[in-house]
Amino acid sequence: MSKKLGFMKLVKDEVMAVSNLIHSIEYIYEKNYKIVLAIDNLDRITHDKVRAILDAVNILLSDQSSPFFCLIAVDPVVAVNSIDGNCDATINVNMVQIWS
């Protein structure tokens, strides 16, 4: 677990370095820039990995001044099942219909 958290800290530091670089470029050129991250094919991996990826994206891009914009293409049923694996399928399907 601590090894995983150590890796996430390294990744977070890299994300912050890129964010700072983008903010510097924005200041110099007086323009706003965004980096678009596209995440796809989450329905092809296990629910645990989907949950881990969504948690990582949440942690890495949680800074309000972040220049990152994340697009996640996933079947809503897969997302709900991954996020809340304790609910039965009926509850998850109803939640997806409400969110869609």
PDB file of N, CA, C and O in Angstrom, residues 6-20 60:
ATOM      1  N   GLY A   6       3.368   5.938  -2.610  1.00  0.00           N
ATOM      2  CA  GLY A   6       4.605   6.594  -3.024  1.00  0.00           C
ATOM      3  C   GLY A   6       4.622   6.868  -4.518  1.00  0.00           C
ATOM      4  O   GLY A   6       5.034   7.945  -4.965  1.00  0.00           O
ATOM      5  N   PHE A   7       4.137   5.906  -5.296  1.00  0.00           N
ATOM      6  CA  PHE A   7       4.053   6.097  -6.739  1.00  0.00           C
ATOM      7  C   PHE A   7       3.067   7.204  -7.081  1.00  0.00           C
ATOM      8  O   PHE A   7       3.328   8.045  -7.932  1.00  0.00           O
ATOM      9  N   MET A   8       1.912   7.220  -6.395  1.00  0.00           N
ATOM     10  CA  MET A   8       0.923   8.264  -6.649  1.00  0.00           C
ATOM     11  C   MET A   8       1.479   9.641  -6.314  1.00  0.00           C
ATOM     12  O   MET A   8       1.184  10.613  -6.996  1.00  0.00           O
ATOM     13  N   LYS A   9       2.309   9.738  -5.281  1.00  0.00           N
ATOM     14  CA  LYS A   9       2.933  11.020  -4.943  1.00  0.00           C
ATOM     15  C   LYS A   9       3.864  11.454  -6.056  1.00  0.00           C
ATOM     16  O   LYS A   9       3.875  12.638  -6.432  1.00  0.00           O
ATOM     17  N   LEU A  10       4.626  10.527  -6.613  1.00  0.00           N
ATOM     18  CA  LEU A  10       5.503  10.865  -7.727  1.00  0.00           C
ATOM     19  C   LEU A  10       4.703  11.342  -8.937  1.00  0.00           C
ATOM     20  O   LEU A  10       5.062  12.330  -9.581  1.00  0.00           O
ATOM     21  N   VAL A  11       3.630  10.657  -9.222  1.00  0.00           N
ATOM     22  CA  VAL A  11       2.776  11.057 -10.354  1.00  0.00           C
ATOM     23  C   VAL A  11       2.157  12.418 -10.069  1.00  0.00           C
ATOM     24  O   VAL A  11       2.123  13.296 -10.945  1.00  0.00           O
ATOM     25  N   LYS A  12       1.667  12.645  -8.856  1.00  0.00           N
ATOM     26  CA  LYS A  12       1.079  13.933  -8.489  1.00  0.00           C
ATOM     27  C   LYS A  12       2.102  15.052  -8.634  1.00  0.00           C
ATOM     28  O   LYS A  12       1.780  16.144  -9.126  1.00  0.00           O
ATOM     29  N   ASP A  13       3.352  14.797  -8.245  1.00  0.00           N
ATOM     30  CA  ASP A  13       4.416  15.792  -8.405  1.00  0.00           C
ATOM     31  C   ASP A  13       4.647  16.117  -9.881  1.00  0.00           C
ATOM     32  O   ASP A  13       4.845  17.282 -10.247  1.00  0.00           O
ATOM     33  N   GLU A  14       4.608  15.104 -10.738  1.00  0.00           N
ATOM     34  CA  GLU A  14       4.767  15.319 -12.177  1.00  0.00           C
ATOM     35  C   GLU A  14       3.603  16.121 -12.749  1.00  0.00           C
ATOM     36  O   GLU A  14       3.788  17.015 -13.572  1.00  0.00           O
ATOM     37  N   VAL A  15       2.395  15.792 -12.296  1.00  0.00           N
ATOM     38  CA  VAL A  15       1.210  16.529 -12.741  1.00  0.00           C
ATOM     39  C   VAL A  15       1.327  17.992 -12.317  1.00  0.00           C
ATOM     40  O   VAL A  15       1.014  18.911 -13.098  1.00  0.00           O
ATOM     41  N   MET A  16       1.769  18.235 -11.106  1.00  0.00           N
ATOM     42  CA  MET A  16       1.949  19.609 -10.636  1.00  0.00           C
ATOM     43  C   MET A  16       3.017  20.343 -11.445  1.00  0.00           C
ATOM     44  O   MET A  16       2.860  21.534 -11.745  1.00  0.00           O
ATOM     45  N   ALA A  17       4.087  19.651 -11.828  1.00  0.00           N
ATOM     46  CA  ALA A  17       5.129  20.278 -12.647  1.00  0.00           C
ATOM     47  C   ALA A  17       4.575  20.680 -14.011  1.00  0.00           C
ATOM     48  O   ALA A  17       4.832  21.788 -14.494  1.00  0.00           O
ATOM     49  N   VAL A  18       3.792  19.800 -14.620  1.00  0.00           N
ATOM     50  CA  VAL A  18       3.174  20.121 -15.917  1.00  0.00           C
ATOM     51  C   VAL A  18       2.181  21.270 -15.740  1.00  0.00           C
ATOM     52  O   VAL A  18       2.128  22.186 -16.571  1.00  0.00           O
ATOM     53  N   SER A  19       1.416  21.252 -14.667  1.00  0.00           N
ATOM     54  CA  SER A  19       0.462  22.336 -14.401  1.00  0.00           C
ATOM     55  C   SER A  19       1.176  23.670 -14.263  1.00  0.00           C
ATOM     56  O   SER A  19       0.743  24.684 -14.827  1.00  0.00           O
ATOM     57  N   ASN A  20       2.260  23.680 -13.517  1.00  0.00           N
ATOM     58  CA  ASN A  20       3.025  24.913 -13.349  1.00  0.00           C
ATOM     59  C   ASN A  20       3.601  25.403 -14.681  1.00  0.00           C
ATOM     60  O   ASN A  20       3.616  26.608 -14.948  1.00  0.00           O
ATOM     61  N   LEU A  60      -5.410  13.054  -8.870  1.00  0.00           N
ATOM     62  CA  LEU A  60      -4.442  13.794  -9.682  1.00  0.00           C
ATOM     63  C   LEU A  60      -4.988  15.105 -10.228  1.00  0.00           C
ATOM     64  O   LEU A  60      -4.246  16.065 -10.405  1.00  0.00           O
TER      65      LEU A  60
END
